[in-house]
XYZ file of C-alpha atoms in Angstrom:
617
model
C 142.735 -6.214 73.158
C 144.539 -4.767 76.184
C 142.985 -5.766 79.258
C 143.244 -1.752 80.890
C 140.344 -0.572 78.355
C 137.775 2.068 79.528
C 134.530 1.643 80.342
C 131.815 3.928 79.913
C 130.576 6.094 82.902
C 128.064 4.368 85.599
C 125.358 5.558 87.248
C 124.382 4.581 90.368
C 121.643 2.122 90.198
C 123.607 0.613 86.703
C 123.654 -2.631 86.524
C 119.909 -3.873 86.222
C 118.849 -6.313 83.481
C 120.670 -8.504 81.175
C 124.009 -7.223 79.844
C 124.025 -4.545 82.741
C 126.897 -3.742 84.933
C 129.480 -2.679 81.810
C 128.981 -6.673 81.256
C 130.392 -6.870 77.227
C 127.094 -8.911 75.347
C 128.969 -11.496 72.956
C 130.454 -10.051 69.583
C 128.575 -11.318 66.813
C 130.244 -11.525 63.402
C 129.057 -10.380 60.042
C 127.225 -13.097 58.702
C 128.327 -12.311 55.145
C 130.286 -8.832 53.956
C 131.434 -10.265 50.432
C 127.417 -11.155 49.740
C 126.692 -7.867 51.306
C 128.895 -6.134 49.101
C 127.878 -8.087 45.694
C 124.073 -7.097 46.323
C 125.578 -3.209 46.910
C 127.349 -3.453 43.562
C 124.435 -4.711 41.914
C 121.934 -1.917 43.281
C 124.376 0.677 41.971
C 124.410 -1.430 38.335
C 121.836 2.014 37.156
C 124.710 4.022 37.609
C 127.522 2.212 36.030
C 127.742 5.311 33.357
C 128.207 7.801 35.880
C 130.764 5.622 37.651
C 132.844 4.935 35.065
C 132.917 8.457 33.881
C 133.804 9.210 37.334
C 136.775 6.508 38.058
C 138.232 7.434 34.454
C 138.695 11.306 35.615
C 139.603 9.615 38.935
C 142.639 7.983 36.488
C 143.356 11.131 34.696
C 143.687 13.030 37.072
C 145.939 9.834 39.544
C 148.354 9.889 36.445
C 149.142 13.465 36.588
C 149.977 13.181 40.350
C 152.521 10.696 39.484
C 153.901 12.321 36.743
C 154.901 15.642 39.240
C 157.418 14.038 41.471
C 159.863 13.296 38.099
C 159.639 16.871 37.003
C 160.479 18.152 40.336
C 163.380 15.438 40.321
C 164.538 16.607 36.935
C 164.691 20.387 37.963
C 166.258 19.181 41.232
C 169.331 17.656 39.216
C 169.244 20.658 37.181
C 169.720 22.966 40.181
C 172.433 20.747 42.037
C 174.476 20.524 38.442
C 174.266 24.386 38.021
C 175.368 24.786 41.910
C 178.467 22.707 41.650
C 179.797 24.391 38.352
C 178.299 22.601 35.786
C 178.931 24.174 32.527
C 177.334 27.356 32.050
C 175.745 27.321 35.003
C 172.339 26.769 36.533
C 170.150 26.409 33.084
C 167.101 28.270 34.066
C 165.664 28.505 31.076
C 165.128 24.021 31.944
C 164.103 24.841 35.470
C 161.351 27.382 34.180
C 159.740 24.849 31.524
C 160.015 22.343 34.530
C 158.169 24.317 36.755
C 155.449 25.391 33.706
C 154.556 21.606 33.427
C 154.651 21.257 37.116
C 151.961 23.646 37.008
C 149.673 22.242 33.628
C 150.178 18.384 35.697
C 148.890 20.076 38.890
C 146.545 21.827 37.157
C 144.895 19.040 35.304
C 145.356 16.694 38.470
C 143.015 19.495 40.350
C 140.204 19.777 37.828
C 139.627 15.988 37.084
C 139.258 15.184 40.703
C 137.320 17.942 41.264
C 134.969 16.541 38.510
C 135.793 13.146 39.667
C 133.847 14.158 43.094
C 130.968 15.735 41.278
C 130.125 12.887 39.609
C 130.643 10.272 42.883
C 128.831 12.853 44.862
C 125.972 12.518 42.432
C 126.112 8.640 42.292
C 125.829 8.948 46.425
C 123.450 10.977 46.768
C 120.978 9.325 43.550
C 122.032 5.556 45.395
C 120.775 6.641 48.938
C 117.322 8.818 47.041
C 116.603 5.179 45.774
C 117.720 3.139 48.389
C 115.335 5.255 50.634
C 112.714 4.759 48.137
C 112.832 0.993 47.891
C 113.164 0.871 51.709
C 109.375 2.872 51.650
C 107.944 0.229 49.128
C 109.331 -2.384 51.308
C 107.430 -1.436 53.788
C 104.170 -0.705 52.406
C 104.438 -4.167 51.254
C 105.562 -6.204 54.828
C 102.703 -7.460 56.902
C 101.671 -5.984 60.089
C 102.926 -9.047 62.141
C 106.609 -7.756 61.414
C 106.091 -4.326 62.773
C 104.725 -6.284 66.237
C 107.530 -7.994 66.843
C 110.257 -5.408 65.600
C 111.680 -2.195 66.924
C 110.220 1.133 65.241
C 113.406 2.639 66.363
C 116.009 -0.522 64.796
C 113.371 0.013 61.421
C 114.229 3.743 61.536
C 117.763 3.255 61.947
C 117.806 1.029 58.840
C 116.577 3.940 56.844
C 118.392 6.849 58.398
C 122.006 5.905 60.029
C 122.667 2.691 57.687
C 121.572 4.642 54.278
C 124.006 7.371 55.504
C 126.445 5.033 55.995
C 126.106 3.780 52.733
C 125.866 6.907 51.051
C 128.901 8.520 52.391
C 131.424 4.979 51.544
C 130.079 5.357 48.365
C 131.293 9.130 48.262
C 134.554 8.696 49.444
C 135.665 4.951 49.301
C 135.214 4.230 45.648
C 136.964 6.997 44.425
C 139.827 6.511 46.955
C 140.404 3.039 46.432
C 140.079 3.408 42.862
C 142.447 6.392 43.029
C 145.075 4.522 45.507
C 145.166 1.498 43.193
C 145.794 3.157 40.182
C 148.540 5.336 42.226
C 150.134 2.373 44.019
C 150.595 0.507 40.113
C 151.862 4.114 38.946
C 154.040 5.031 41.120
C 155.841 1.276 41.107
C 155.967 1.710 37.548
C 157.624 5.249 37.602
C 160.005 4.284 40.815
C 161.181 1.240 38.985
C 162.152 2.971 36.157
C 163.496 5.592 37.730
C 165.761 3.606 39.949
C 165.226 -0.128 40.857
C 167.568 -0.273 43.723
C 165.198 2.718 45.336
C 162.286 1.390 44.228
C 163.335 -2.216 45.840
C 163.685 -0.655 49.093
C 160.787 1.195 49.169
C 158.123 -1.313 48.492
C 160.390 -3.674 50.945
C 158.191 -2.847 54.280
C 154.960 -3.362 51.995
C 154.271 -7.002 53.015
C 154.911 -6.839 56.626
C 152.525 -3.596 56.401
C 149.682 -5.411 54.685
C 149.983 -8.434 56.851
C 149.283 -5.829 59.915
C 146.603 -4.219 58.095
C 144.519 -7.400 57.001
C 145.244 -8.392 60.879
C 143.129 -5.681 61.999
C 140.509 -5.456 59.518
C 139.384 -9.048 60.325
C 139.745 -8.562 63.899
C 137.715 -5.552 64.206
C 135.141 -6.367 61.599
C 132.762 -7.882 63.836
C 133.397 -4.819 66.423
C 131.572 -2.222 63.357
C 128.745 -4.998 63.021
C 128.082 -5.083 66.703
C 128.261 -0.956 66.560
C 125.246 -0.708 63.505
C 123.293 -3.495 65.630
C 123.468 -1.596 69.289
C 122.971 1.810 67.144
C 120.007 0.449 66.334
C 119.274 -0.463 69.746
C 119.719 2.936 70.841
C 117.699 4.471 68.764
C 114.582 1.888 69.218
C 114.992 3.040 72.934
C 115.312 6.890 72.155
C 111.916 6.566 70.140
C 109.900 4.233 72.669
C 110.544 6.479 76.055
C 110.126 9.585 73.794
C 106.835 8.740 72.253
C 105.761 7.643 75.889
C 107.125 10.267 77.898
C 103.661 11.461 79.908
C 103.707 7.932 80.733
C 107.342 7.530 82.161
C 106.949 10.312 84.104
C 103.310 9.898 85.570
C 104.473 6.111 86.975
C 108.127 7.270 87.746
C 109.792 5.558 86.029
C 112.758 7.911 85.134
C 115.015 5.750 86.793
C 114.045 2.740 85.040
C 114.479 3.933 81.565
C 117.970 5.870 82.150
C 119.178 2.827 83.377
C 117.806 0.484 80.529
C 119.335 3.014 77.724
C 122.671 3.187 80.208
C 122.471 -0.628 79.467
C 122.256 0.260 75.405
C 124.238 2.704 75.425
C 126.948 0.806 76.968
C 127.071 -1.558 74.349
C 127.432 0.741 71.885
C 130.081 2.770 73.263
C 131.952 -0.471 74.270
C 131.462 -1.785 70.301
C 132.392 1.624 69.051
C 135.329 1.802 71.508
C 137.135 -1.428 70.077
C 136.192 -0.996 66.486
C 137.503 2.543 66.823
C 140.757 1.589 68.385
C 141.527 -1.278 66.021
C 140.726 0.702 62.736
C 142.806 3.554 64.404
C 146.188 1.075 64.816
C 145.996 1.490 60.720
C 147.401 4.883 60.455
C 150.242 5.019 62.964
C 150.791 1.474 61.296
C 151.137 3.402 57.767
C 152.876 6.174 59.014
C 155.500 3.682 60.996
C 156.621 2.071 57.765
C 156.264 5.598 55.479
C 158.889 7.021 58.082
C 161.487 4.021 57.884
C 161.055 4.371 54.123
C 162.325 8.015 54.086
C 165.238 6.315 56.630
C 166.336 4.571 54.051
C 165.832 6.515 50.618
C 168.145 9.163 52.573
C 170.387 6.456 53.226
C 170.427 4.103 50.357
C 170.047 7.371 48.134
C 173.444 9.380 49.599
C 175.458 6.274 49.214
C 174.351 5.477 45.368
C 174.866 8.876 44.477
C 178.285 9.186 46.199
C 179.131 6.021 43.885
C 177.955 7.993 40.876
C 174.962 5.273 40.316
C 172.050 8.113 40.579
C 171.689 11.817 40.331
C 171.118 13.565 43.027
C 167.359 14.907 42.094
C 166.686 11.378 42.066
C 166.341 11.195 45.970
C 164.479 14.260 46.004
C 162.015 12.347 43.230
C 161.821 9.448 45.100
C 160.943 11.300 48.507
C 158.050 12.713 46.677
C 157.383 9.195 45.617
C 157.586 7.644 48.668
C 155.217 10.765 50.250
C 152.847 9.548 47.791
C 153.226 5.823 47.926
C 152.334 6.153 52.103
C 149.295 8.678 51.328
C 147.516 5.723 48.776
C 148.750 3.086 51.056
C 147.047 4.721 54.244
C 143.929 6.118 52.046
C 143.503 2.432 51.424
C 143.705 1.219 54.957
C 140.806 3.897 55.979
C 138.712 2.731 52.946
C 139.139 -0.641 54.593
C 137.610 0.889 58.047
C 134.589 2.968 55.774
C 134.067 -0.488 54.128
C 133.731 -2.025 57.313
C 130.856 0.169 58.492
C 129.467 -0.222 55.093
C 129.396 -3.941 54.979
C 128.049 -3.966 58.324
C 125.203 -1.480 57.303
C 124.572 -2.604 53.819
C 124.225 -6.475 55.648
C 121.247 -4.667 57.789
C 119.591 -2.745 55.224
C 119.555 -5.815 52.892
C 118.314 -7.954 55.725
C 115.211 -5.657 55.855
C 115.100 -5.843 52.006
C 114.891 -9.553 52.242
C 112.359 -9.837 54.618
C 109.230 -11.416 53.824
C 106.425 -10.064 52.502
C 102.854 -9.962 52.391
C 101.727 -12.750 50.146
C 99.865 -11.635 46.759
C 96.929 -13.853 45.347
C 97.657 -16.002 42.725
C 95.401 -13.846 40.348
C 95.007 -9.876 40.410
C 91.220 -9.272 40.467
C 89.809 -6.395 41.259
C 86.587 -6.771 43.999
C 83.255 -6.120 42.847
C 81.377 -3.124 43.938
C 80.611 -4.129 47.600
C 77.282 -4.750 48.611
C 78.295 -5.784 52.475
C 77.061 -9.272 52.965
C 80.540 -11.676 55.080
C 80.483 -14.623 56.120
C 82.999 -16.245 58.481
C 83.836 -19.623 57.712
C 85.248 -21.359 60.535
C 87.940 -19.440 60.493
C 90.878 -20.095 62.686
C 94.124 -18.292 63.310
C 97.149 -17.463 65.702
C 99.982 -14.793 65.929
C 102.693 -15.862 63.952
C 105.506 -15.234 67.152
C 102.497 -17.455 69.621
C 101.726 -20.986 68.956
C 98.384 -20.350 70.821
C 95.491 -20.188 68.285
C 93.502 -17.392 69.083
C 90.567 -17.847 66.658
C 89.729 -21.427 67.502
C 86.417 -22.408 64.699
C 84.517 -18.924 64.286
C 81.566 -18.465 61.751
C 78.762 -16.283 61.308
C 76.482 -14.838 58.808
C 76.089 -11.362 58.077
C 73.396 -9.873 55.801
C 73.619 -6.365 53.833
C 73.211 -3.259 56.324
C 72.976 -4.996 59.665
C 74.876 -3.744 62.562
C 76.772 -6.075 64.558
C 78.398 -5.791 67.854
C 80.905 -7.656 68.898
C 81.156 -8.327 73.097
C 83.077 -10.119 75.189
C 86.012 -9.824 78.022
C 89.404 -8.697 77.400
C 91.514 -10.753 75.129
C 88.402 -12.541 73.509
C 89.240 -11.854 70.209
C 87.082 -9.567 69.289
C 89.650 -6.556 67.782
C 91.704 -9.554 66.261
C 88.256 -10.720 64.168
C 88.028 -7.097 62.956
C 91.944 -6.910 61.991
C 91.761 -10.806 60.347
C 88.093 -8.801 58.110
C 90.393 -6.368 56.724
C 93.450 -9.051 56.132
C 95.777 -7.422 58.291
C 96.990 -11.062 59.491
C 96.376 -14.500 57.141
C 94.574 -17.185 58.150
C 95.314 -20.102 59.602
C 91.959 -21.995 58.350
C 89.074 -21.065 57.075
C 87.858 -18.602 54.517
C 86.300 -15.093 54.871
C 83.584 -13.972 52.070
C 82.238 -10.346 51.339
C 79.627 -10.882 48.812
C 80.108 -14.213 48.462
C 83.695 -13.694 47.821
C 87.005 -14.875 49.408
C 88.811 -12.012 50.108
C 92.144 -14.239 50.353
C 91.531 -14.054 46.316
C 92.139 -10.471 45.814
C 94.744 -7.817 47.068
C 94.574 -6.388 50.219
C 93.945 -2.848 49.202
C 91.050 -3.728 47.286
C 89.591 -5.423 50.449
C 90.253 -2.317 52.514
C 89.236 0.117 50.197
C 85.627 -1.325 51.079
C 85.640 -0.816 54.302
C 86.387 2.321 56.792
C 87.572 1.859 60.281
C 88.368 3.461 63.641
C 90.046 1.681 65.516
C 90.676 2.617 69.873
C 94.027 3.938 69.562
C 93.850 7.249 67.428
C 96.510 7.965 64.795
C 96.833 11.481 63.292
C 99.736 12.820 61.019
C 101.724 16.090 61.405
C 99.359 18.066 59.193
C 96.028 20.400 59.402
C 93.059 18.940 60.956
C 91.032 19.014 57.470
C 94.009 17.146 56.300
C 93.560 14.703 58.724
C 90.452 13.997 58.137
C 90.877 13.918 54.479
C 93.257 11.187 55.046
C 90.165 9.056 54.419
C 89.469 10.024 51.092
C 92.124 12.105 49.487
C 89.894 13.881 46.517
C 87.743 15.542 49.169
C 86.648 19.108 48.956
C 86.567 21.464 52.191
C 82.678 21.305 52.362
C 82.652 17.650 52.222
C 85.263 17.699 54.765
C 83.017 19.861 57.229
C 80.209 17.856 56.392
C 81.526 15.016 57.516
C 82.890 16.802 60.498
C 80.026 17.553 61.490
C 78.383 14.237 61.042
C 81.345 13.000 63.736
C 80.198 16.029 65.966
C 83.754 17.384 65.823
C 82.524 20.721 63.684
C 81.325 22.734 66.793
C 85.082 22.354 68.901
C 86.907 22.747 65.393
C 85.588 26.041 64.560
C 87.147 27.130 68.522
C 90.652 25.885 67.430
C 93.023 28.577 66.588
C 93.055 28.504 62.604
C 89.796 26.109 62.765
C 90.171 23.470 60.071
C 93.669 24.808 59.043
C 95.121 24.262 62.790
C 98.203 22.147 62.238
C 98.407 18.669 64.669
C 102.236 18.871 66.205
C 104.056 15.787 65.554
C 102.765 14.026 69.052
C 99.391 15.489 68.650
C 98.832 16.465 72.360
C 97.803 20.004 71.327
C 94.225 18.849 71.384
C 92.719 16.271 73.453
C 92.037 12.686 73.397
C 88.325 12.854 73.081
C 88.654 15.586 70.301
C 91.579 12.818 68.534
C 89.104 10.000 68.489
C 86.165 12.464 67.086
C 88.597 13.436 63.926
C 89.302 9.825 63.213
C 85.257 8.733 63.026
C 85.076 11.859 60.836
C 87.456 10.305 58.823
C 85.761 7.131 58.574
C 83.072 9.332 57.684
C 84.413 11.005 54.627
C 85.789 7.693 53.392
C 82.118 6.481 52.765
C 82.879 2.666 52.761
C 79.990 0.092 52.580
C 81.975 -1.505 55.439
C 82.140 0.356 58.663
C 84.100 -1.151 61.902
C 84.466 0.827 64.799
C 86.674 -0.422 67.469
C 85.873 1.190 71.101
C 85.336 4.216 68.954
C 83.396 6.200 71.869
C 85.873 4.868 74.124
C 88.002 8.141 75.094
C 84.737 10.583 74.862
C 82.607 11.666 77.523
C 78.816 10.506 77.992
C 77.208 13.580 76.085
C 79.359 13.677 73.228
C 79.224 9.581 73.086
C 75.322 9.969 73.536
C 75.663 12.550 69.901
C 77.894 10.117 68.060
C 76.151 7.493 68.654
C 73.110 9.319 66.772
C 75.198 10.545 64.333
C 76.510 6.840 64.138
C 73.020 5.483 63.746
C 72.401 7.584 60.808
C 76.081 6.812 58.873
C 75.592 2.979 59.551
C 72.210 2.785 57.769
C 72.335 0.907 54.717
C 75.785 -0.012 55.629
C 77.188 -3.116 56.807
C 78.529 -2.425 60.315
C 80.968 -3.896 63.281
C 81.135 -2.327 66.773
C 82.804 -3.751 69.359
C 82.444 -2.118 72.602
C 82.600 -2.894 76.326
C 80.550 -0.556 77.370
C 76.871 -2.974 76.675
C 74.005 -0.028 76.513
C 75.953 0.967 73.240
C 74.941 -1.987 71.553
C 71.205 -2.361 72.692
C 70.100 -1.749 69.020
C 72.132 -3.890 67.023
C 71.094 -6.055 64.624
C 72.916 -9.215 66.343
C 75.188 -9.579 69.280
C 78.055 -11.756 68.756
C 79.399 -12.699 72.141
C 83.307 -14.078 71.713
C 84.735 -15.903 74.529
C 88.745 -17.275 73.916
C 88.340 -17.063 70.587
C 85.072 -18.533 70.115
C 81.455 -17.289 69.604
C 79.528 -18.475 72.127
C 76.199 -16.416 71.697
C 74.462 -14.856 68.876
C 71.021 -12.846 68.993
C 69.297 -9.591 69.687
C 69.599 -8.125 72.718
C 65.867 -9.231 73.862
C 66.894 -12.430 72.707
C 70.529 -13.027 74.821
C 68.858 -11.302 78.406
C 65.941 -13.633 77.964
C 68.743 -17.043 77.475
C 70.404 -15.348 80.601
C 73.754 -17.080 79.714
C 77.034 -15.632 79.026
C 75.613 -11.942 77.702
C 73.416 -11.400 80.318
C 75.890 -11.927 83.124
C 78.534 -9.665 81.893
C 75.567 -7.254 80.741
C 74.009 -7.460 84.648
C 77.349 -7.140 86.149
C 78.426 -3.562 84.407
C 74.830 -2.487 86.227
C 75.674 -3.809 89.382
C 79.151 -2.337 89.240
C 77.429 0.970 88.170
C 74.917 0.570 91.217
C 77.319 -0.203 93.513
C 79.514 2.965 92.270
């Protein structure tokens, strides 16, 4: 690499974190592009019809390219006999049927690739439709603790940039290096016997121009890895600071977050830069050795035809040839660059393919109709990236239809209890029971489909609002959906949205407030009529007079349900049926209300202490 290279603009201020400063990170290599490319050959395996339809017209249609240049040479002689008083002339009647099949070989060479493309463009397009597809299943099937320690933005660019990538090598490079092959073998076959001194010096530049070409692929292989990686990057970024915008801007942090995707985008440009400048050496390469060739057919071809050895057309055929040998001989060099990219994106998408997944029970049963009755069972567990165990030895004993609240301090555990009742996360130890029943015994989805949940950060879709709240049981009708808008208390500020229920949420669903988000996702819970109900600081982003109407309208859904509530605000909870109080991980109180203020331990300080705070407000 020369050491004069650019480097990407700077602003001022560039320079902070790891890597900043135009600092290079260290090139990482593909770990394996021939395994890469076996798995890609295997995935297209459906379409092997379609491709070998395709790469036979792709044949066809290469042999009746090579066949053009001898006609042309053949008319050429003609023309040059007839000039230099050949007997009777220039034969035109030759030249004409010449030209005729010049135009039936051109003419079938046209209409097979053309249907050569068709077909390749179909294979592309079907590949990445699939590819796409088994990327979704994928990911209905990883467990949440990959998505907490991943990039949304690398996961998007998986799906997006990488399945492009794939999509259009598949397009163009199998049909061009099928294509150059089978024009490369052709056209040595026709030069040779056309004229094996010509031929002999034409392919004579061929090694040395392969050696150069393999030089550069392997050198800038690793370049096109690092460029899908920091794409990745980039994108991850993009999506973060754009989802959080009000948030950059109300702390100021413009500054920060320019210079952090300066940082990313620095590594792309300066991964892009050298795998762009290596792949580009390829063509002037091509075109050095395609020029000395047509040196030397002019040469070699006016002194054998001075000495009588060749006719004259034949340097005129063999110019054509050579025109052609360069174009396959180039085509393939640039297929080697596309196949670069690809390996380096099909490596990435099949990483994600092979991650783990979320592990199935040894037998598929389907859960009983739920009456509501868990148990925890000292049940222990810790994140997966954290070697601290946050659940240390937690069990309890819930009946049928009582409403429990969960309390304690930040970080207690008490959202990870509710995520670890659902099976969002395995265990570590322990067992959890509904009914009686170890949930780690049947598939997730039928533990979740007993139970409903709202959970303190609010998630709504790009659709209407009745949609939305549909979302918790699909087969709704529209009066069941305003019925159980109302039951949330979210009827009365629906009904003074433009469009009402059919008012579409934008994509970052700011167009209505917090409060009025949280309100649509207890309706949902609402609709979805589980026997299970958790809610998870549900009141948390509403103000005291709606809060003091949900919670009503909470204490009438919950009845005869089995309920969870956690909540730091303590006069929410006054009428549960017990009052678990987590502390790191463990439960250190259980009881009434009555029953915890009269022990005045651990509940009744943190219960006395929101008063005083209140008091002293």
């Amino acid at each position: 690499m020369p050491e004069n290279r650019p480097n990407p603009p700077k602003r001022r201020g560039m320079g902070f974190g790891p890597g900043g400063g135009g600092r290079m990170m260290p090139v990482q290599k593909a770990k394996d592009a021939k395994a890469a490319a076996r798995r890609l050959l295997k995935f297209l395996k459906p379409f092997r019809v379609t491709l070998i339809l395709s790469l036979l017209m792709t044949l066809i249609a290469t042999a009746a390219s090579i066949l053009g240049p001898r006609q042309f040479g053949s008319a050429t002689t003609i023309l040059a006999t007839g000039l230099q008083g050949g007997a009777g002339g220039i034969d035109f009647a030759a030249v004409k049927a010449r030209i005729l099949t010049l135009m039936a070989i051109y003419s079938v060479n046209y209409v097979f690739s053309w249907l050569s493309g068709f077909w390749l463009a179909k294979v592309a397009t079907q590949a990445g439709y699939e590819l796409r597809n088994t990327i979704l299943k994928k990911i209905n099937r990883m467990p949440i603790a990959y998505f907490n320690s991943s990039s949304h933005g690398d996961v998007l660019s998986r799906i997006t940039n990488d399945v492009d990538t794939l999509g259009h090598s598949l397009n163009q490079g199998i049909s061009q290096m099928f294509s150059s092959g089978a024009m490369i073998v052709g056209l040595l076959v026709m030069m040779f016997t056309s004229s094996w001194q010509l031929a002999l010096a034409a392919i004579g530049v061929l090694p040395v121009m392969v050696a150069g070409s393999m030089l550069i692929i392997r050198k800038s292989q690793k370049y096109f890895k690092n460029q899908q990686k920091f794409l990745g990057a980039v994108n991850g970024h993009v999506e973060e600071v754009y989802a959080g915008h009000m948030v950059v801007k109300a702390f100021g942090g413009e500054e920060k977050v320019i210079a952090q995707f300066d940082e990313h985008n620095g590594k792309l440009y300066r991964a892009n830069w050298r795998a762009q400048f290596l792949s580009g050496l390829m063509h002037p390469l091509a075109n050095f050795f395609g020029n000395l060739n047509y040196v030397a057919m002019c040469v070699l071809g006016g002194y054998l035809v001075s000495k009588g050895t060749i006719e004259i057309g034949k340097i005129a055929e063999f110019i054509l040839y050579i025109r052609q040998f360069n174009q396959p001989i180039m085509q393939l060099a640039q297929i080697m660059n596309v196949f670069q990219q690809t390996a380096a994106a099909a490596e990435r998408v099949f990483e994600f393919l092979d991650e783990p997944e979320e592990a199935l029970p040894p037998v598929h049963e389907s859960l009983p109709p739920v009456k509501g009755n868990i148990t925890f069972d000292h049940v222990r567990f810790g994140y997966e990236d954290s070697d601290e165990i946050v659940i240390k030895d937690f069990s309890a004993e819930i009946r049928a239809g009582q409403k429990v609240a969960i309390v304690g301090p930040t970080g207690a555990g008490k959202t990870t209890l509710v995520k670890l009742l659902m099976r969002f996360h395995d265990l570590n130890g322990g067992a959890i029971y509904i009914d009686g029943h170890d949930t780690s015994r049947y598939p997730r989805h039928e533990v979740r489909r007993a139970m409903g949940m709202v959970l303190q950060d609010t998630w709504l879709t790009n659709a209407s609002i009745a949609d939305n709240i549909r979302y918790g049981r699909l087969e709704a009708g529209d009066e069941e959906v305003k019925a159980a808008a109302k039951a949330a208390q979210a009827h009365h500020f629906i009904r003074a949205l433009p469009d009402g229920y059919g008012m579409v949420i934008n994509e970052e669903a700011n167009n209505i407030s917090q409060g009025q988000k949280q309100l649509l996702t207890i309706a949902r819970a609402v609709l979805a009529d589980n026997r299970i109900l958790i809610l998870d600081e549900a009141t948390s982003s509403v103000d005291t007079r709606t809060e003091i109407l949900i919670q009503k309208a909470m204490d009438r859904l919950m009845e005869g349900r089995t309920s969870f509530v956690i909540a730091h605000r303590l006069s929410t909870v006054r009428n549960a049926d017990m009052i678990l109080c987590v502390d790191y991980g463990d439960i250190v109180e259980q009881g009434t209300h009555e029953e915890l203020l009269a022990k005045g331990g651990f509940y009744a300080k943190i219960y006395n202490s929101q008063f005083e705070r209140a008091e002293a407000a």
